[in-house]
Short mmCIF file of C-alpha atoms and ligand atoms in Angstrom, two decimals:
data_model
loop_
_atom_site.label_atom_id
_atom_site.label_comp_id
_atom_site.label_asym_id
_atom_site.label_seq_id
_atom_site.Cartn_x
_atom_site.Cartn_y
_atom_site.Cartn_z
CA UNK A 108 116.78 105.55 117.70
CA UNK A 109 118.78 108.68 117.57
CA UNK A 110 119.15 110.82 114.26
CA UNK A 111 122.85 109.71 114.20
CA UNK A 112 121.80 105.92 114.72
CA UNK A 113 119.14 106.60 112.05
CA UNK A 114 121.74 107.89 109.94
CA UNK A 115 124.01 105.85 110.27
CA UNK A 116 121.89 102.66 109.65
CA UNK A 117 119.46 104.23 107.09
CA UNK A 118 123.48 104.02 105.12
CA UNK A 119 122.94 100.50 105.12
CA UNK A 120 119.88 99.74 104.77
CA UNK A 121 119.79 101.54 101.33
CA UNK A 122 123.30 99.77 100.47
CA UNK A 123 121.54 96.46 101.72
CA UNK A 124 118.78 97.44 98.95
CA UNK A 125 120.90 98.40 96.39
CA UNK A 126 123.35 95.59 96.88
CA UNK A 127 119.86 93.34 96.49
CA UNK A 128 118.84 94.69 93.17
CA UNK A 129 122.33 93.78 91.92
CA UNK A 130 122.52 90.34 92.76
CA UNK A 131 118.65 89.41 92.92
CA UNK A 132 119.47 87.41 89.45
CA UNK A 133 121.86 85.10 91.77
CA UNK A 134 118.51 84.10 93.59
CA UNK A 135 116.47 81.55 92.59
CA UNK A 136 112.98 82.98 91.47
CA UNK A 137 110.39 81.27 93.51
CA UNK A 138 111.63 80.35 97.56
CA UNK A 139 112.82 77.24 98.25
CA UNK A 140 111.53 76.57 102.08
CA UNK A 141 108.86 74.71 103.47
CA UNK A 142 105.75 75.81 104.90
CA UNK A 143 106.99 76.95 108.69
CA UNK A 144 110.82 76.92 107.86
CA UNK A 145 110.60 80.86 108.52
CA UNK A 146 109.03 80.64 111.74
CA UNK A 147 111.26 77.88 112.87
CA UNK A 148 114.21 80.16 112.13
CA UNK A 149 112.15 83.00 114.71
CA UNK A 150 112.13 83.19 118.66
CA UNK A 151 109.35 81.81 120.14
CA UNK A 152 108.87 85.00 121.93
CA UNK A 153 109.96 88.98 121.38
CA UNK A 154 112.89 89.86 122.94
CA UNK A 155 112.66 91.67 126.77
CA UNK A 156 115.63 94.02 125.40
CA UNK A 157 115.83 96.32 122.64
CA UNK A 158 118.64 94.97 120.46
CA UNK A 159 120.78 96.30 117.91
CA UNK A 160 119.35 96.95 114.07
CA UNK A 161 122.50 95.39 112.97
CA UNK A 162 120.90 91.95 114.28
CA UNK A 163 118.07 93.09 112.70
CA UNK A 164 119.88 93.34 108.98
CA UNK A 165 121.84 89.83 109.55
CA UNK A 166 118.21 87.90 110.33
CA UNK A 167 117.50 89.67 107.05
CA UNK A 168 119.80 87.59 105.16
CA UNK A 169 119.61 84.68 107.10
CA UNK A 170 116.11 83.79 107.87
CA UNK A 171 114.28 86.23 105.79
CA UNK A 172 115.91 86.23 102.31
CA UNK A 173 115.38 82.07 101.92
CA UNK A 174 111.43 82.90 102.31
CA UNK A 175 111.71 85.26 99.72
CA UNK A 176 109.98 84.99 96.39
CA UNK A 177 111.71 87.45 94.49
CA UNK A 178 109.11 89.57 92.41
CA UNK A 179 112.09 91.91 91.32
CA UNK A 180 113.81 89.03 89.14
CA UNK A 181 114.34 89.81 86.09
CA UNK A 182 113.08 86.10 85.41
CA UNK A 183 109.80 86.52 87.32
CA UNK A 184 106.74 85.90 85.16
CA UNK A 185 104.59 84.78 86.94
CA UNK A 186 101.13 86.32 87.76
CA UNK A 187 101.38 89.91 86.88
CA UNK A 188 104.72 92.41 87.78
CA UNK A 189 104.42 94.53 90.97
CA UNK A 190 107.39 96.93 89.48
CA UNK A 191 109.76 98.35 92.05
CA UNK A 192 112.01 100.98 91.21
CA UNK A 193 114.85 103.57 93.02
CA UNK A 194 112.35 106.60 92.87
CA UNK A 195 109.47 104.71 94.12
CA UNK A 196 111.14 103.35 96.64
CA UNK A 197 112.79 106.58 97.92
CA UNK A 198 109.37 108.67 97.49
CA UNK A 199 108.11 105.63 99.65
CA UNK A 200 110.69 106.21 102.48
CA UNK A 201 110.39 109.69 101.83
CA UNK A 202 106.49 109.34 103.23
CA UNK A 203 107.28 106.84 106.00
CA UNK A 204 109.99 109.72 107.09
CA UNK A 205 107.28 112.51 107.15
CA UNK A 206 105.22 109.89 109.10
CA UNK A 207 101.94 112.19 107.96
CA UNK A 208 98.08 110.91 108.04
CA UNK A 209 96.02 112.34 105.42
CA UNK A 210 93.02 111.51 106.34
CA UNK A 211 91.80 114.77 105.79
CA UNK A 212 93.13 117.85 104.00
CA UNK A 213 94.00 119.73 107.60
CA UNK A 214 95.44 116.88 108.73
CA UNK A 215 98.35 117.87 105.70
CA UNK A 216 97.45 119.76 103.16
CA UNK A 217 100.46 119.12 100.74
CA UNK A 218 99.35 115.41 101.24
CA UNK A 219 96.21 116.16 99.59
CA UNK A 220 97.32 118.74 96.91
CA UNK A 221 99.85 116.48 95.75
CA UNK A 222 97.61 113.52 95.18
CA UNK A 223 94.94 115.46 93.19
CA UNK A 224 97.61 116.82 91.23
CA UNK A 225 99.48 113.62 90.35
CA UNK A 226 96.36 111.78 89.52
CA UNK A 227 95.52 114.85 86.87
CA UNK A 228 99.06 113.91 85.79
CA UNK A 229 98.58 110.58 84.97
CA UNK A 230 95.29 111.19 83.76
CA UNK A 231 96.84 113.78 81.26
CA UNK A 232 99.97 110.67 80.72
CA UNK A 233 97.32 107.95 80.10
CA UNK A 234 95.07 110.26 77.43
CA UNK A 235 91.77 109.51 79.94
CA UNK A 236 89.22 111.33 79.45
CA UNK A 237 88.56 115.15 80.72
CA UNK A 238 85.38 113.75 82.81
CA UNK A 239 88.14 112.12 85.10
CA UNK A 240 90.28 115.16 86.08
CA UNK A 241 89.73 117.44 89.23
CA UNK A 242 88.80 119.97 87.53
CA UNK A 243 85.15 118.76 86.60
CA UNK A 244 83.05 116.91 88.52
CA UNK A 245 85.19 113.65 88.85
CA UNK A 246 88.67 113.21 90.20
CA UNK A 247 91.51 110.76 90.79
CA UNK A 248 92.15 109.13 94.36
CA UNK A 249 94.56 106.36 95.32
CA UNK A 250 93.07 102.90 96.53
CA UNK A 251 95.39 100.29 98.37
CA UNK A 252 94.39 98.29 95.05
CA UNK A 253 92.45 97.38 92.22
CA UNK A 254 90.08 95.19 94.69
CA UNK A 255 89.65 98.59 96.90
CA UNK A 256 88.35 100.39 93.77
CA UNK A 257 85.97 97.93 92.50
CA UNK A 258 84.39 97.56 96.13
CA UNK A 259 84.33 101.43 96.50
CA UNK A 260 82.83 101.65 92.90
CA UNK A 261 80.01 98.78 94.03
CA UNK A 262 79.16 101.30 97.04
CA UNK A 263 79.29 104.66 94.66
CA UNK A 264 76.92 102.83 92.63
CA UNK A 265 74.31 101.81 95.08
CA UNK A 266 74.31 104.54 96.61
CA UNK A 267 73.45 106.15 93.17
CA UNK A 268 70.71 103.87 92.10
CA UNK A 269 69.08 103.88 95.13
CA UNK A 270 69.56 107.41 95.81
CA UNK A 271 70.84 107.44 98.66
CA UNK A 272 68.99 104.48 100.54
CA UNK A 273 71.16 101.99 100.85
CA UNK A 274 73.43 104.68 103.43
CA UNK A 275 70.92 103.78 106.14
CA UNK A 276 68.45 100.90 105.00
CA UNK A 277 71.27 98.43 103.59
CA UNK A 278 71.36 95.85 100.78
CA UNK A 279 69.88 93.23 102.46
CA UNK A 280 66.90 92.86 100.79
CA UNK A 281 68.28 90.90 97.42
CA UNK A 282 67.38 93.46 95.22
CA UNK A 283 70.77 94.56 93.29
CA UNK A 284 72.93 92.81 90.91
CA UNK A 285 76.26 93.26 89.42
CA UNK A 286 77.38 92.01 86.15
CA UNK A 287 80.72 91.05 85.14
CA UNK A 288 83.06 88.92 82.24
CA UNK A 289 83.28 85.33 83.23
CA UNK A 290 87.00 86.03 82.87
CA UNK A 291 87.23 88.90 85.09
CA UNK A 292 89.33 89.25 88.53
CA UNK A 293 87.57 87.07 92.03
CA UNK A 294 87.69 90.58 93.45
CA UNK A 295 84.57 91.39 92.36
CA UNK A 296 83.05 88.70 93.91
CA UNK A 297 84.44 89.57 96.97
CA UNK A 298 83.47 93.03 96.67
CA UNK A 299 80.01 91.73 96.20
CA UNK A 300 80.44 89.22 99.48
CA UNK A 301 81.91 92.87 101.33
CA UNK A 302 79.35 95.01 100.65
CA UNK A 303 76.55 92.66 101.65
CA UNK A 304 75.02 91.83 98.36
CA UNK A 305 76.46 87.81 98.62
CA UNK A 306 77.90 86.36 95.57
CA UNK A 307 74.97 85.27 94.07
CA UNK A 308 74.10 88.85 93.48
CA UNK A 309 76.55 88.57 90.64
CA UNK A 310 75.93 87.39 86.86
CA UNK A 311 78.60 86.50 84.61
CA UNK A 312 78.01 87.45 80.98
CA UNK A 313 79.64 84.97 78.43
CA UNK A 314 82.27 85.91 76.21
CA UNK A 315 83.35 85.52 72.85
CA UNK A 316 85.18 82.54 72.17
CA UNK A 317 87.98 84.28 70.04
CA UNK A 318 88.98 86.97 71.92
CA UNK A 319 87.60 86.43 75.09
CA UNK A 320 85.67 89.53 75.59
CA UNK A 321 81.88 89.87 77.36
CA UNK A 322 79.46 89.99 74.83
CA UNK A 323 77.36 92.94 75.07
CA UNK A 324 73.96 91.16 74.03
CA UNK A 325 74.02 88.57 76.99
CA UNK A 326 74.65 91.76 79.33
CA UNK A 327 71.45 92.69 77.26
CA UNK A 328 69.48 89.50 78.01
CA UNK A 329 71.02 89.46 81.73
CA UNK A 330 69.69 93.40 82.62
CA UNK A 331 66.45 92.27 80.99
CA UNK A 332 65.66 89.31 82.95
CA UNK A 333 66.90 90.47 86.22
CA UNK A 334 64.77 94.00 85.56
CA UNK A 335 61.42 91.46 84.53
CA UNK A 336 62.56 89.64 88.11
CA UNK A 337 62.15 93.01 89.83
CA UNK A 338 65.85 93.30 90.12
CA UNK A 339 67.79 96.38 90.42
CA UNK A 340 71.23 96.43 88.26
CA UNK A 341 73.56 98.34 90.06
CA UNK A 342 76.95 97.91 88.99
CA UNK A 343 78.44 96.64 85.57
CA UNK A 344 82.16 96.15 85.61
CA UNK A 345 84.16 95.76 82.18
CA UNK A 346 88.12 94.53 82.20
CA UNK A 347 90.29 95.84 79.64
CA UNK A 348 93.21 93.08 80.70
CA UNK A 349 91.31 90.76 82.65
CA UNK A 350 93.74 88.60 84.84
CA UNK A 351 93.72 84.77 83.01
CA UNK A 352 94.29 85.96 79.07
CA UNK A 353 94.20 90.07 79.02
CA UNK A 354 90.88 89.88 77.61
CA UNK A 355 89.57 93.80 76.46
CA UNK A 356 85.65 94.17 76.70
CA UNK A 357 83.78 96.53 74.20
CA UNK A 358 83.73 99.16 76.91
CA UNK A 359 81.39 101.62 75.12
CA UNK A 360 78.73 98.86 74.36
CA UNK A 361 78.67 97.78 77.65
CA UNK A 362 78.49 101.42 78.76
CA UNK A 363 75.58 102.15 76.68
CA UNK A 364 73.95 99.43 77.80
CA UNK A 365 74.47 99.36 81.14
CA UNK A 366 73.45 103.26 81.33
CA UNK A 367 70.22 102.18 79.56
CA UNK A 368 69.40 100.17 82.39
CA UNK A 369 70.60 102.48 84.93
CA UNK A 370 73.69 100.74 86.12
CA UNK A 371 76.96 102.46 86.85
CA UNK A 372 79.86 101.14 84.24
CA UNK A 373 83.15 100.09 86.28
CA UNK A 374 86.68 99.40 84.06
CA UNK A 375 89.21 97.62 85.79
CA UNK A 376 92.50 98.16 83.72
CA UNK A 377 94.47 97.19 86.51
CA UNK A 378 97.50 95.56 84.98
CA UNK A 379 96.59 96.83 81.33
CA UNK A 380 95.69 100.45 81.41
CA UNK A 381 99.03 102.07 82.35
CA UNK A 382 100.47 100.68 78.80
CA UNK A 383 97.94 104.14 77.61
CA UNK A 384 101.05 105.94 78.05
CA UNK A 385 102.36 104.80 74.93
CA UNK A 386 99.99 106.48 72.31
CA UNK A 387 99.63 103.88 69.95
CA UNK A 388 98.43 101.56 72.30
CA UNK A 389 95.51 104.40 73.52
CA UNK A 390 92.91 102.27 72.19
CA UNK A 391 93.19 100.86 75.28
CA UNK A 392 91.05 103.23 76.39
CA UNK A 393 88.10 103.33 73.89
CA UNK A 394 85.07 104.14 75.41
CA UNK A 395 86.06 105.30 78.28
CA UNK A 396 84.46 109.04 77.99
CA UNK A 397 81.06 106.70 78.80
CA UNK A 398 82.32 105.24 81.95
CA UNK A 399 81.49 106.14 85.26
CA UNK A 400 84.81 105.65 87.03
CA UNK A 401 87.99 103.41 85.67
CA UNK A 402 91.55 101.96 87.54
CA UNK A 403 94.69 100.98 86.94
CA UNK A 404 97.25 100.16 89.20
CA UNK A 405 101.14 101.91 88.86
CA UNK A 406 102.26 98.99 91.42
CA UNK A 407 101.80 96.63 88.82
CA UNK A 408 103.85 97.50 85.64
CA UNK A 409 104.69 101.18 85.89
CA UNK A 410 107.45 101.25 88.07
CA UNK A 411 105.82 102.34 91.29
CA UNK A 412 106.20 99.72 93.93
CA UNK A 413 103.37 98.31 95.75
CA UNK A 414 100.88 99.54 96.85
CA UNK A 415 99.16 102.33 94.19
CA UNK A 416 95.64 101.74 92.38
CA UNK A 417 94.68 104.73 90.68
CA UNK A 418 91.52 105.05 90.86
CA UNK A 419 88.69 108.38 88.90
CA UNK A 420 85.81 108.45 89.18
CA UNK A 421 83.12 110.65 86.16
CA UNK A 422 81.20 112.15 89.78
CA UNK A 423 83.00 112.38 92.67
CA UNK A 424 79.16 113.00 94.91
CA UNK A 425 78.09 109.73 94.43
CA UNK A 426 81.83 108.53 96.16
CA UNK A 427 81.72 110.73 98.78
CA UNK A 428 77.97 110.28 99.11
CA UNK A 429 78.56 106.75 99.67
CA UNK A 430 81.86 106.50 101.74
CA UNK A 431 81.08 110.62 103.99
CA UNK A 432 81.20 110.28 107.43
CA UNK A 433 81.20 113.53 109.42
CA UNK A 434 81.85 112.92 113.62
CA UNK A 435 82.64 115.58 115.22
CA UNK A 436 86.23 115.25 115.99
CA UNK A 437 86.73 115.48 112.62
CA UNK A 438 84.79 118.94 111.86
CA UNK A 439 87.13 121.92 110.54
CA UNK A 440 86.56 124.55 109.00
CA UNK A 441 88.30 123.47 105.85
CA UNK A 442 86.38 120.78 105.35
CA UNK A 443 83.02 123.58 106.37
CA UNK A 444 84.53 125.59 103.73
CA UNK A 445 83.87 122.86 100.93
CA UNK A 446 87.11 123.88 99.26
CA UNK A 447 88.84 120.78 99.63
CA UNK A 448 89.09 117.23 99.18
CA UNK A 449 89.26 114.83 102.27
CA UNK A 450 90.10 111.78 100.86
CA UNK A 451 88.97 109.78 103.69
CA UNK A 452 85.66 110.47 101.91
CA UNK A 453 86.56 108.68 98.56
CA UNK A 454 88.24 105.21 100.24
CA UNK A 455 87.11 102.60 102.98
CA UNK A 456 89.58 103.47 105.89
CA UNK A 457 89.62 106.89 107.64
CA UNK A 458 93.89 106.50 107.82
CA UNK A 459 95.70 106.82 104.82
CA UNK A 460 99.26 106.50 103.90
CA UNK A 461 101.02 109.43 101.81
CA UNK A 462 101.51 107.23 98.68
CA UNK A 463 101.39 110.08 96.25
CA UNK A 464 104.65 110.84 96.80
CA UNK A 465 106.67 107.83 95.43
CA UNK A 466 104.08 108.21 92.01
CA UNK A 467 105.05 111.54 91.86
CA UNK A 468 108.59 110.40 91.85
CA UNK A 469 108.15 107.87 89.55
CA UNK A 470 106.59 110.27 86.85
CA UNK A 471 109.62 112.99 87.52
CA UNK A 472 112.46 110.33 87.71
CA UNK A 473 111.67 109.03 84.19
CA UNK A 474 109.12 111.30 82.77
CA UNK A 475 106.73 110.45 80.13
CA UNK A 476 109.32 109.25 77.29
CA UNK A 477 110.62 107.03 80.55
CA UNK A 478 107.58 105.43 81.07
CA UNK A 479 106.48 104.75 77.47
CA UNK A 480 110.11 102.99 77.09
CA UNK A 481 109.51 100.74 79.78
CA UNK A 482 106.26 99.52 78.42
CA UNK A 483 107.11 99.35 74.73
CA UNK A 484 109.87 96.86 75.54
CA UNK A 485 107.82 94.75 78.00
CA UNK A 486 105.46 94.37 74.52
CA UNK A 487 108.22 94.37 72.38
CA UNK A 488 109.47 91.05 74.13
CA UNK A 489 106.49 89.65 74.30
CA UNK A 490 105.71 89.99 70.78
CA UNK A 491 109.29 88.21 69.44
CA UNK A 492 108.40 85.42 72.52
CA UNK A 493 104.94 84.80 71.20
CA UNK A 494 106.33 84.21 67.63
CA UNK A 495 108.81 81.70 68.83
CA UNK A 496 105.38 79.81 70.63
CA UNK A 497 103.93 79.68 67.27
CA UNK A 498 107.05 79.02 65.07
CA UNK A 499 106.98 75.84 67.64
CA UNK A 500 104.45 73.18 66.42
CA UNK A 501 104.25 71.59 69.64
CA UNK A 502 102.89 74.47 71.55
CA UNK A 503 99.92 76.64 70.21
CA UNK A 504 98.79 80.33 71.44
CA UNK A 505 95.43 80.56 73.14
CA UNK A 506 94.26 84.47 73.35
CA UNK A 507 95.08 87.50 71.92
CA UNK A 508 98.12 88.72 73.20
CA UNK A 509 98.47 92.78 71.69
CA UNK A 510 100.19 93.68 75.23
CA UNK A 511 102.78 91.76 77.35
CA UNK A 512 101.01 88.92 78.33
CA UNK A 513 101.64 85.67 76.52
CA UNK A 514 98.76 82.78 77.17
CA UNK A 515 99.86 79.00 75.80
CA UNK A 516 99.67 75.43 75.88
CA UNK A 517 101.37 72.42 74.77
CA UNK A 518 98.75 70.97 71.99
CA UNK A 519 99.71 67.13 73.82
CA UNK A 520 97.37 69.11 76.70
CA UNK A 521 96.61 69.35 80.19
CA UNK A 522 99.17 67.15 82.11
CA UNK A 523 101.71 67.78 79.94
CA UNK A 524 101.01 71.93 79.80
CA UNK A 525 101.39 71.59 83.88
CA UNK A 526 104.19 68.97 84.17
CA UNK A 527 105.84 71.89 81.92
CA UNK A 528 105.39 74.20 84.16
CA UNK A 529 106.03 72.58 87.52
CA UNK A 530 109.51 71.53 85.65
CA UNK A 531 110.67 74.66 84.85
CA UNK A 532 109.30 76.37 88.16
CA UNK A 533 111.26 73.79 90.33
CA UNK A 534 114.04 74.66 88.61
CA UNK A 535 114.50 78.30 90.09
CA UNK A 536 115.59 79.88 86.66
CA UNK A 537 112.07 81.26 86.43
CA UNK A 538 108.84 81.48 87.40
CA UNK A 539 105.13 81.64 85.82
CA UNK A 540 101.46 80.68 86.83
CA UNK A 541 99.14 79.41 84.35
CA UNK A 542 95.31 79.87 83.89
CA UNK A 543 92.39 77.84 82.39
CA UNK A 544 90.69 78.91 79.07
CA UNK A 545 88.04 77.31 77.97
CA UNK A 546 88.29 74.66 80.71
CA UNK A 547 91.65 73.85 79.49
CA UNK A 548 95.24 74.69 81.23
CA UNK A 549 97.44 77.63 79.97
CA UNK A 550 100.51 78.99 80.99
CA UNK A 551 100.41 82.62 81.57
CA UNK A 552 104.10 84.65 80.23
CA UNK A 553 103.35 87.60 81.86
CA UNK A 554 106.51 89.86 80.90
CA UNK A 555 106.73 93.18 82.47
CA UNK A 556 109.56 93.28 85.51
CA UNK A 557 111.59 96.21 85.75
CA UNK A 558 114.87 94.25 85.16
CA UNK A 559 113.60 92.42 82.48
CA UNK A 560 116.07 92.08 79.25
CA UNK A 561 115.84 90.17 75.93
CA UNK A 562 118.08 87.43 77.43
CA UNK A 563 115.60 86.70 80.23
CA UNK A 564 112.99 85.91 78.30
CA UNK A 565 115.31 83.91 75.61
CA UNK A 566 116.46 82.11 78.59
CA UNK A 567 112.52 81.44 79.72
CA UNK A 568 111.85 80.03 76.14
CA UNK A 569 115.08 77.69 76.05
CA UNK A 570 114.30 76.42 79.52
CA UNK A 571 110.03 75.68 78.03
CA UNK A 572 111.07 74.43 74.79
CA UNK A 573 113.66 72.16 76.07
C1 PLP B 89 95.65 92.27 89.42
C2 PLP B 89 94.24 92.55 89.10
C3 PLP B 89 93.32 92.88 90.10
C4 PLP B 89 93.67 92.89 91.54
O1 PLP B 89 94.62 93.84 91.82
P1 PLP B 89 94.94 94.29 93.29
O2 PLP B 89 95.41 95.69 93.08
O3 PLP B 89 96.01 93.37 93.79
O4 PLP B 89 93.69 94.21 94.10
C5 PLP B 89 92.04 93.21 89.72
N1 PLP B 89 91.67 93.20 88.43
C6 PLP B 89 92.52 92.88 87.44
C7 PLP B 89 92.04 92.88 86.01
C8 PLP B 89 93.83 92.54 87.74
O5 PLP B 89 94.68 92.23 86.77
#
């Protein structure tokens, strides 16, 4: 493809894009094809010839766009958001133009710099602690996602508690456990399953029954046990937002405990955390100056589309101790120097993709009053939405719900909670998942898309209360 061909349909693929954010409403929310419809619609094999993009952009619409779930509805509420927005995606094509690898700082510099220094940013946006910025002996990097940073936190934190071992002897011998919520995210499980510890490595402490939170005396009793069992705790992880309900843990007593027995505290904030930029919701972040590293994702509900976890870390040597590999078609002397960052050090793959740049457009495009605006009326909507829930005696509230997610049930109970939701998914207006709490089924409003209005979710609650 030429520059003029690129130019000339680079025109309309952004109009395409644009055109799709203005009618995306006209869609209905979840797809409506069966399972191998899309393929169906496909060529058996790839064409001999090259052909021309324009076929390309009419497949789009015709076979593509009916297998689309459309996550950028303004009626999409299901899960949690994965914003998009103009500057993100820009700063994203931006990156794919400059076609750049920064694996390592030599490999582009301004690849590097820039992530460092938008990660202080954010730290600075979100009120995190100092411990987290490059200037001490932590630092911000950006994982694929939230499941990258807790299995790159598991492996900082071995590698810490057994000082080093683990780099050449392994896990294998059943040794270290990891603690978590019984409400927290499956990818710590999996991280567990990755890194060669096997899911029974993993203990779940219990929560509160009000407010969903771990309770910090059955970590207590768990470290004690496991420590009497000739265990080694490696790896605590606390959610502040956990996926089903938005639980918060009491961070700094599971920090203090978890330090006591030598463990390495994890916070996954990857949906919640962002809403820090708003200073009255900072106590998001209690506790935090105890940590040992923390996430949050951008890709979810500020703005910056898919993929961006960003993910500090209190001491960046016991990352790079962990993750440092050193061949030597990789040696330069910038990396000799010890004056840089190589990133490759602080992730899982060597490759990496130049995502700072569309979070650095992001936080330009709207700045910090932007930002805070777009998360004060996600929880502004979700607060008038969960009074109409409770103002309705058939339905009752089941967590707390200080952010933008909204957990309920119709009282009359499980069937009729799911027949609920299956009839107003089928439907197309609008989409949501739903959760179980306490063994029982909940439907999850999780508000927080970047078209999102008042008379989306006023629409969502005519089409439930029906
Ligand atoms: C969404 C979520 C995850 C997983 O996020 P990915 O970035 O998709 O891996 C992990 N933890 C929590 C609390 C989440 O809400």
């Amino acid at each position: 493809m030429t520059p003029d061909e690129f130019r000339a349909y680079g025109r309309q693929v952004v109009d395409w894009i644009a055109d799709y954010h203005e009618r995306v409403e006209s869609f209905p929310v979840l797809a409506q094809v069966a399972p191998g419809d899309v393929r169906a619609a496909l060529p058996a094999e790839p064409p001999e010839h090259g052909e021309p993009f324009g076929d390309v952009l009419r497949d789009l619409d015709e076979v593509i766009l009916p297998g689309i779930t459309h996550w950028q509805h303004p009626s999409f509420f299901a899960y949690f958001p994965a914003n998009a927005s103009g500057p993100a995606i820009l700063g994203d094509l931006l990156a794919s133009g400059l076609g750049v690898q920064g694996m390592l700082w030599a490999t582009s510099p301004a690849a590097t710099e820039l992530e460092t220094h938008v990660l202080d940013w954010l730290a600075s946006l979100l009120g995190l602690p100092a411990r987290f910025r490059s200037d001490s002996a932590g630092g911000g990097v950006i994982q694929h996602s939230a499941s990258d940073a807790a299995l790159v936190s598991l492996l900082a934190a071995l590698h810490r508690v057994s000082k080093g071992r683990t780099e050449h002897a392994g896990v294998a011998d059943g040794r270290f456990t990891v603690y978590t919520s019984a409400q927290t995210h499956s990818s710590l499980e999996k991280a567990c399953r990755i890194a060669g510890l096997g899911a029974d490595a993993l203990r779940k402490i219990d929560v509160e029954p009000a407010t969903l939170a771990a309770r910090p005396e059955h970590l207590r009793e768990l470290l004690a046990r496991d420590i009497a069992g000739g265990r080694t705790p490696a790896l605590v992880v606390a959610s502040v937002g956990a996926t089903g309900t938005g639980a918060v843990d009491p961070v700094a007593e599971l920090a203090a405990i978890a330090h006591e027995y030598g463990a390495w505290l994890h916070v996954d904030a990857a949906w919640a955390g962002v809403a820090a930029v708003a200073p009255e919701l900072r106590w998001l972040n209690d506790g935090l100056d105890l940590a040992d590293s923390y996430c949050t994702n951008p890709h979810k509900w500020l703005l910056t589309n898919f993929d961006c976890d960003a993910f500090w870390v209190a001491d960046r040597a016991a990352l790079v101790g962990a993750l440092s590999i050193l061949p030597e078609y990789l040696r330069n002397t910038a990396t000799e120097s010890g004056a840089v960052i190589d990133y490759r050090d602080w992730h899982v793959p060597l490759g990496r993709r130049f995502r700072a740049l569309k979070l650095w457009a992001v936080i330009r495009w709207y700045g910090a009053d932007g930002l805070r605006a777009h998360v004060r009326k996600h929880v502004a909507l979700a607060q008038e939405f969960a009074a109409w829930v409770t103002a309705d005696d058939r339905f009752e509230i089941v967590a707390p719900h200080p952010l933008s997610l909204v957990t309920f049930r119709l009282r009359a109970g499980d069937d009729a909670t799911r027949a609920l939701m299956d009839r107003v998914n089928a439907s197309g207006e609008l989409y949501l998942t739903h959760t179980l709490v306490d063994g029982a089924v909940a439907l999850r409003m999780a508000i927080g898309s970047t078209l999102t209005e008042r008379r989306h979710v006023e629409a969502a609650w005519r089409a439930l209360s029906a």
